[in-house]
Coordinates of C-alpha atoms in Angstrom, one line a residue:
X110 CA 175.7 99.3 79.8
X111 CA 172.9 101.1 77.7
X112 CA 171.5 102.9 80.9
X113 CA 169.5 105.1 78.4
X114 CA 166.8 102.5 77.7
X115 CA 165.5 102.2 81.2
X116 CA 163.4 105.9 81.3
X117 CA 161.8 104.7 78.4
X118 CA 160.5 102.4 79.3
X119 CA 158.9 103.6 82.7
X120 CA 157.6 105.8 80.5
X121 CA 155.8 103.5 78.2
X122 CA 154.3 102.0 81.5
X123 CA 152.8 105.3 83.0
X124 CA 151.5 106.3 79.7
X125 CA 149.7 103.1 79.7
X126 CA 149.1 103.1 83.0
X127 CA 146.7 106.6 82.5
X128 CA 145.4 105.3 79.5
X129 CA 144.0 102.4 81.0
X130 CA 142.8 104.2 84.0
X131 CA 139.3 104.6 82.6
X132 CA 138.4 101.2 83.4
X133 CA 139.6 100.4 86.9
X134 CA 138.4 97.4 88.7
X135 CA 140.1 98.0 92.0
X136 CA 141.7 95.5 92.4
X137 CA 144.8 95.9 94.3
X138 CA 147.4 93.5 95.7
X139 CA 150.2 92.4 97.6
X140 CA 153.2 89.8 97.0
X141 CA 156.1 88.5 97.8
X142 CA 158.1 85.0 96.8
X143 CA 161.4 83.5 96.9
X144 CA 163.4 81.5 93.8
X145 CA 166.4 81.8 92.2
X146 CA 168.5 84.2 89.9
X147 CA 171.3 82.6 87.3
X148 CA 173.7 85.7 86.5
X149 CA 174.6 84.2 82.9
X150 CA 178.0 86.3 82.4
X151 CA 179.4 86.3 86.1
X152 CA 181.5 83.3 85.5
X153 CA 183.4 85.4 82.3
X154 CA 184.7 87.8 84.3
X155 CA 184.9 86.0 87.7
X156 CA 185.4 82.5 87.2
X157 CA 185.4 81.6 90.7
X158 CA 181.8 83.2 92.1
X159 CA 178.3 81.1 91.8
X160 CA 176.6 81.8 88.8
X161 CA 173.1 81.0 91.1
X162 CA 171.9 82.6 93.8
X163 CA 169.5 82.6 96.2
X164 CA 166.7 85.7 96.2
X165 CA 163.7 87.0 97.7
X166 CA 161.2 89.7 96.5
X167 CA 157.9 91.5 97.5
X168 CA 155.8 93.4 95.4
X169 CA 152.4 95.9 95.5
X170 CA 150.3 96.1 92.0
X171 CA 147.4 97.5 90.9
X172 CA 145.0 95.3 88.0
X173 CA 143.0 98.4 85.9
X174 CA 141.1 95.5 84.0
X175 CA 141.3 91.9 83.6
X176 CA 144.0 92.1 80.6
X177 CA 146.1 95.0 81.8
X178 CA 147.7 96.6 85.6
X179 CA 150.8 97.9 86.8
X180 CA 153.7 96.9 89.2
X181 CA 156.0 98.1 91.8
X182 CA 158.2 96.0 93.8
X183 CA 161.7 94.6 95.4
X184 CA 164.1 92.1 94.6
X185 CA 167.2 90.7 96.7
X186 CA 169.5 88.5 94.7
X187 CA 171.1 87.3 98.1
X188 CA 174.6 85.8 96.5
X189 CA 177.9 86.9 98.3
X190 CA 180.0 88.1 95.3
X191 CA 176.5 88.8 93.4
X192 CA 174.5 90.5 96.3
X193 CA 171.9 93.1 95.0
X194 CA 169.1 95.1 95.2
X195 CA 166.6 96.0 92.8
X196 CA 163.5 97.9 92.8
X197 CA 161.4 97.9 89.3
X198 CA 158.3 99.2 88.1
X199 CA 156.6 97.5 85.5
X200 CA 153.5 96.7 83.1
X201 CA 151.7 93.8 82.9
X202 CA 149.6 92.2 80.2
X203 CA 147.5 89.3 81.1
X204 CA 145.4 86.8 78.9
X205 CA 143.1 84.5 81.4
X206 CA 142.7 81.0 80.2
X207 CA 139.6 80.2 81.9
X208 CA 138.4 80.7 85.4
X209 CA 141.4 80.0 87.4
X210 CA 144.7 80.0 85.3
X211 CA 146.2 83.0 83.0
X212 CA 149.3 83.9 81.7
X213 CA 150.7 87.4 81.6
X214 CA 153.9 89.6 80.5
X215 CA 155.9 92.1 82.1
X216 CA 157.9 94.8 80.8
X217 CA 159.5 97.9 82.7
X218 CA 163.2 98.7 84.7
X219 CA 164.9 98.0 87.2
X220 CA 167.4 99.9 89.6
X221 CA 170.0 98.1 91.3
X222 CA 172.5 98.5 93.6
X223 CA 175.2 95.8 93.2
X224 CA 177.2 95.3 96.7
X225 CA 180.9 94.4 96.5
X226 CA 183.9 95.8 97.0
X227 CA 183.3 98.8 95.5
X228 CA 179.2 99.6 95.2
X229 CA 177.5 100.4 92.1
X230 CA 174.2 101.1 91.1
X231 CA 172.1 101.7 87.5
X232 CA 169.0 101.0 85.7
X233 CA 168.4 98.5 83.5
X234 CA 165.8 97.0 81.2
X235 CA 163.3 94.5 82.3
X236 CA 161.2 91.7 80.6
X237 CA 159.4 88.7 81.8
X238 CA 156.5 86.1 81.5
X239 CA 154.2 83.8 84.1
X240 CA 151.7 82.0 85.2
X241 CA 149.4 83.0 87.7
X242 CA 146.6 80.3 89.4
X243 CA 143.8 81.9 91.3
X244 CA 142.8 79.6 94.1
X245 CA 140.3 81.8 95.6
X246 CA 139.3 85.5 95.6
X247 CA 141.8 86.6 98.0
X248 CA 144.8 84.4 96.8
X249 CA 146.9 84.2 94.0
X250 CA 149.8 81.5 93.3
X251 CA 152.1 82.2 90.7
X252 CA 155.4 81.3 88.7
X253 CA 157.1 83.8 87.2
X254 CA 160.7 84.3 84.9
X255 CA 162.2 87.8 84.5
X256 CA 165.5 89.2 82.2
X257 CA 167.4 91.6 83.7
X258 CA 170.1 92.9 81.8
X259 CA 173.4 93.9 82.7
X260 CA 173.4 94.7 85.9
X261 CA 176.8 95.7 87.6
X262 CA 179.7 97.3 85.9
X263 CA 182.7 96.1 84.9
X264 CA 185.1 98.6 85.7
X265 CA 183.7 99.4 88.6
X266 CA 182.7 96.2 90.5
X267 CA 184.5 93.5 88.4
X268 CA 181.3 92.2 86.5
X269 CA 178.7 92.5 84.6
X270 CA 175.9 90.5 83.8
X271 CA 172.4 89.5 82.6
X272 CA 169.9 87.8 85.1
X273 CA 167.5 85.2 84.6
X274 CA 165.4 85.1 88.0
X275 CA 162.7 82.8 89.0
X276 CA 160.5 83.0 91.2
X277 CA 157.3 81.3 93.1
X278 CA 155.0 83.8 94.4
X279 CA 152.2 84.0 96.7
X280 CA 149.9 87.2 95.9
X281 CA 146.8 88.6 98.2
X282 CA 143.9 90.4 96.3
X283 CA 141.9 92.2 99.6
X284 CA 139.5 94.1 97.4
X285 CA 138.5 90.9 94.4
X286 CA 135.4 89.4 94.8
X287 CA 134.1 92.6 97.0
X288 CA 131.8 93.5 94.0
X289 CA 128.7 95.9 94.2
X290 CA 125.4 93.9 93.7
X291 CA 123.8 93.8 90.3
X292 CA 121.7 96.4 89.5
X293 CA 117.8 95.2 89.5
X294 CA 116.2 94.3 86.9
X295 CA 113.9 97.1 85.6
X296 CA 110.5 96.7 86.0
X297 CA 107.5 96.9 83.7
X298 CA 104.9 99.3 84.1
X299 CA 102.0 97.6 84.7
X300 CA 99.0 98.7 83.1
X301 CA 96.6 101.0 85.1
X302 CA 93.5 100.0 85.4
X303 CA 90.7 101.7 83.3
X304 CA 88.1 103.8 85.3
X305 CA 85.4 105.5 84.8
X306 CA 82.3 106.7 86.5
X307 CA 78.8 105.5 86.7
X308 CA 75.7 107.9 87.9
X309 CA 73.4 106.0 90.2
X310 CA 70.3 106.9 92.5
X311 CA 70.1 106.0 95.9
X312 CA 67.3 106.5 98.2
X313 CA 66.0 106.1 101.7
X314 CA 62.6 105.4 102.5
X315 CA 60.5 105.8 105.9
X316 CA 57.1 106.4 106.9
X317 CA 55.9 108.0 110.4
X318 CA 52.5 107.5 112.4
X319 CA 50.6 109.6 114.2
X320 CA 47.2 109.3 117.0
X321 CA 43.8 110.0 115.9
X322 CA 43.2 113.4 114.9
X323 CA 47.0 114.4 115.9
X324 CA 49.9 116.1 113.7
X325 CA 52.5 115.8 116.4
X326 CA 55.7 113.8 116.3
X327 CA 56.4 110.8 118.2
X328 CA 59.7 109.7 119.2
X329 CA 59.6 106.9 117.2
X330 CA 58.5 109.3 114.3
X331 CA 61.4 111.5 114.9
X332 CA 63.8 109.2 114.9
X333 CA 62.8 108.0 111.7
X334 CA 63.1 111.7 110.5
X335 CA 66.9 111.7 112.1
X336 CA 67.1 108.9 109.3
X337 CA 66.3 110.8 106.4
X338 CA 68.2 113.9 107.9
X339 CA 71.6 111.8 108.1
X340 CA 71.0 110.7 104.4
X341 CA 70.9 114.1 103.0
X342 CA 73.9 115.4 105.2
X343 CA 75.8 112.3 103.4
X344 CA 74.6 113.0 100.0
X345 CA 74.6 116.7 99.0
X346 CA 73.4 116.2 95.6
X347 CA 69.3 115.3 97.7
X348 CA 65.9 115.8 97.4
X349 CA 63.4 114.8 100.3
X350 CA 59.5 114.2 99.4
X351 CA 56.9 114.0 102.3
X352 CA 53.2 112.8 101.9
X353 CA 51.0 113.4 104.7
X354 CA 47.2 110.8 104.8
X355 CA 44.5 110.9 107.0
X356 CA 41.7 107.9 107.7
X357 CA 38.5 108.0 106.4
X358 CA 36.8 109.1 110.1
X359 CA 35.9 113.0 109.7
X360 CA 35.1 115.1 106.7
X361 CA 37.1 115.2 103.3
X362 CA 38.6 119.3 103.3
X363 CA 39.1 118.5 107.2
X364 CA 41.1 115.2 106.9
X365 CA 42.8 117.0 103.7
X366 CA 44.3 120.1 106.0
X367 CA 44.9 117.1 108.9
X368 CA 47.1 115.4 106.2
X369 CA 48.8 119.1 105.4
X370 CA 49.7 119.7 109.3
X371 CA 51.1 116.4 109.5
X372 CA 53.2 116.8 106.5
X373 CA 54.2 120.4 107.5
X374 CA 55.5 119.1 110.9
X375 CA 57.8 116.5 109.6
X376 CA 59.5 119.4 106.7
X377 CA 59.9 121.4 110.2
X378 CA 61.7 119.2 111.6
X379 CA 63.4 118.4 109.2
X380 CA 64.5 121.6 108.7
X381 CA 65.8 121.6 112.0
X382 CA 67.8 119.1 112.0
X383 CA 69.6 120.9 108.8
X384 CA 67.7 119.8 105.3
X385 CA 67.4 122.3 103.2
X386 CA 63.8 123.6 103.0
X387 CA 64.2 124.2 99.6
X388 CA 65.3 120.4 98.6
X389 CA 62.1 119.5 100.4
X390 CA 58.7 118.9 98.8
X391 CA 55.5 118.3 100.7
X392 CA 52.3 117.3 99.5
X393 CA 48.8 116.0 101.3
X394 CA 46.1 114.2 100.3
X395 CA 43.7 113.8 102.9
X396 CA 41.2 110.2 103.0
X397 CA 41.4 109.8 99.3
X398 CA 43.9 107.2 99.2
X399 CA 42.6 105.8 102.6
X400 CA 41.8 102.3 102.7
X401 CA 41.6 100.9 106.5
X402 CA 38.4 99.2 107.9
X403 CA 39.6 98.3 111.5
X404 CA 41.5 100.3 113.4
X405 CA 44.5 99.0 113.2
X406 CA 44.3 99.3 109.3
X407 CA 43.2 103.1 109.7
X408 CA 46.6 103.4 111.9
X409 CA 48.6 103.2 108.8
X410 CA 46.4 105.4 106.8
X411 CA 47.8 108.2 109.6
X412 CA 50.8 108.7 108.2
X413 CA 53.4 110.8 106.5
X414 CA 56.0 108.5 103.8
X415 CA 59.4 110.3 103.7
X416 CA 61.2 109.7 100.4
X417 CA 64.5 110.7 100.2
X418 CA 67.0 110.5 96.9
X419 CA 70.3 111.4 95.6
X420 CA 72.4 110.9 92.5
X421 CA 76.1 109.7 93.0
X422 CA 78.9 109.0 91.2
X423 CA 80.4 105.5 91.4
X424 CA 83.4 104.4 90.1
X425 CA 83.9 101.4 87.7
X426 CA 87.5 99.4 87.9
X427 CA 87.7 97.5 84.7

């Protein structure tokens, strides 16, 4: 029996094994079936045994890729004059044919333990071939033929043969199917929008009144001044003009200095409520531009107009 052959061969399979290790799919699995082994040369030696026999087996594998994994598992050849025990380790090759059937190859060893009237025990060479249908993610069903040879010795238990064993297996893959989710697509940048910046002027407007031959502020005057005060406190970038008028009743130089006190007292308060004196222009121009007959047309001509402006930055989107 050429005994020799068998540590090669494990050795072949681990080599591949870590070769193929780079490209793992974790996908590990359990089996176990039951056929039948032929022992071809029992009847040579021991005319009157069975040359078939019963057996069993259950097996643990690991697939590193679709095409290539590796296998550990037992066999009982459950005969009475041929009773054994084998556990083997082997390399398998597989080829899929489509989506559920593929074929696949074995090579590796087996050691045995032959159990008669006097025990032996060896390793031998192992080959074999199947086919494997995947019925769902978890579950495998597959035929399979191995060659064993020699297994038992003849001086020592009175034979010694080569096995052909075949087997139907059931096979459980926990881990297949339980795939991480595709990555996303990448997306496209999208395109920023282009933006630039447009100066613009905006302004707030007002004019105040006052009684006849009075420079003092009404409420109703004030709160339009609280108007032109917020604008500047929102726009830092200001400038405030005031323009005091008188009506035509009185002298010119005294209806000019009556336009001035008017003016004056809206800048103070201005001031006061926190615009700049410096941002704030005042002029006065008396009855010159007065135009009102009636009274209630020389009522607007006792005024102040309030102009305030500011230049911004506004943004453009395109």
């Amino acid at each position: 029996m050429k005994k020799t052959v068998a540590p090669s061969l494990i050795a072949i399979a681990l080599a591949t094994a870590g070769v193929s290790a780079g490209v793992q799919a974790n996908d590990w699995y359990l089996g176990g079936g039951a056929g039948l082994s032929n022992f071809e040369d029992i009847q040579d030696s021991l005319p009157a045994v069975k040359d078939e026999t019963l057996s069993i087996n259950a097996f643990s594998g690991y697939n590193f890729n679709e095409h290539f994994g590796a296998e550990l598992g037992y066999t009982l050849f459950n005969g009475g004059a041929t009773r054994a025990h084998g556990i083997n380790l082997s390399a398998i090759g597989r080829l899929p044919l489509n989506e559920q059937f593929s074929v696949f190859g074995e090579a590796g060893a087996m050691g045995w333990k032959a159990m008669r009237a006097v025990n032996d025990e060896g390793i031998s060479p192992m080959a074999g071939i199947g086919l494997t249908y995947r019925a769902s993610d978890l579950v495998d069903v597959q035929a399979r033929y191995r060659r064993i040879e020699d297994i038992g010795d003849m001086g020592n238990n009175g034979y010694e043969s080569d096995v052909n064993n075949f087997m139907l297996e059931l096979v459980l893959h926990p881990n297949r199917g339980a795939t991480a989710p595709a990555p996303a697509a990448p997306v496209a940048p999208q395109p920023q929008p282009e933006v630039t910046y447009e100066t613009r002027t905006v302004t707030a407007d007002g004019s105040i009144y006052f009684a006849f031959d009075k420079s003092d502020l009404s409420a109703e005057s004030r709160a339009t001044l609280d108007e032109v005060a917020r604008f500047a406190q929102e726009n830092p970038d200001y400038q405030v003009e005031l323009a005091g008028y008188a009506d035509r009743l009185g002298s010119a130089e005294y209806n000019r200095r009556l336009s001035e006190r008017r003016a004056m007292a809206a800048k103070d308060y201005l001031v006061q409520r926190g615009v700049a004196a410096q941002n704030i222009q005042t002029a006065w121009y008396g009855s010159e531009l007065a135009e009102g007959v009636t009274e209630a047309e020389r009522q607007r001509d006792r005024r102040v107009d309030a102009k305030a402006q500011a230049t911004i930055q506004v943004e453009i989107i395109e």
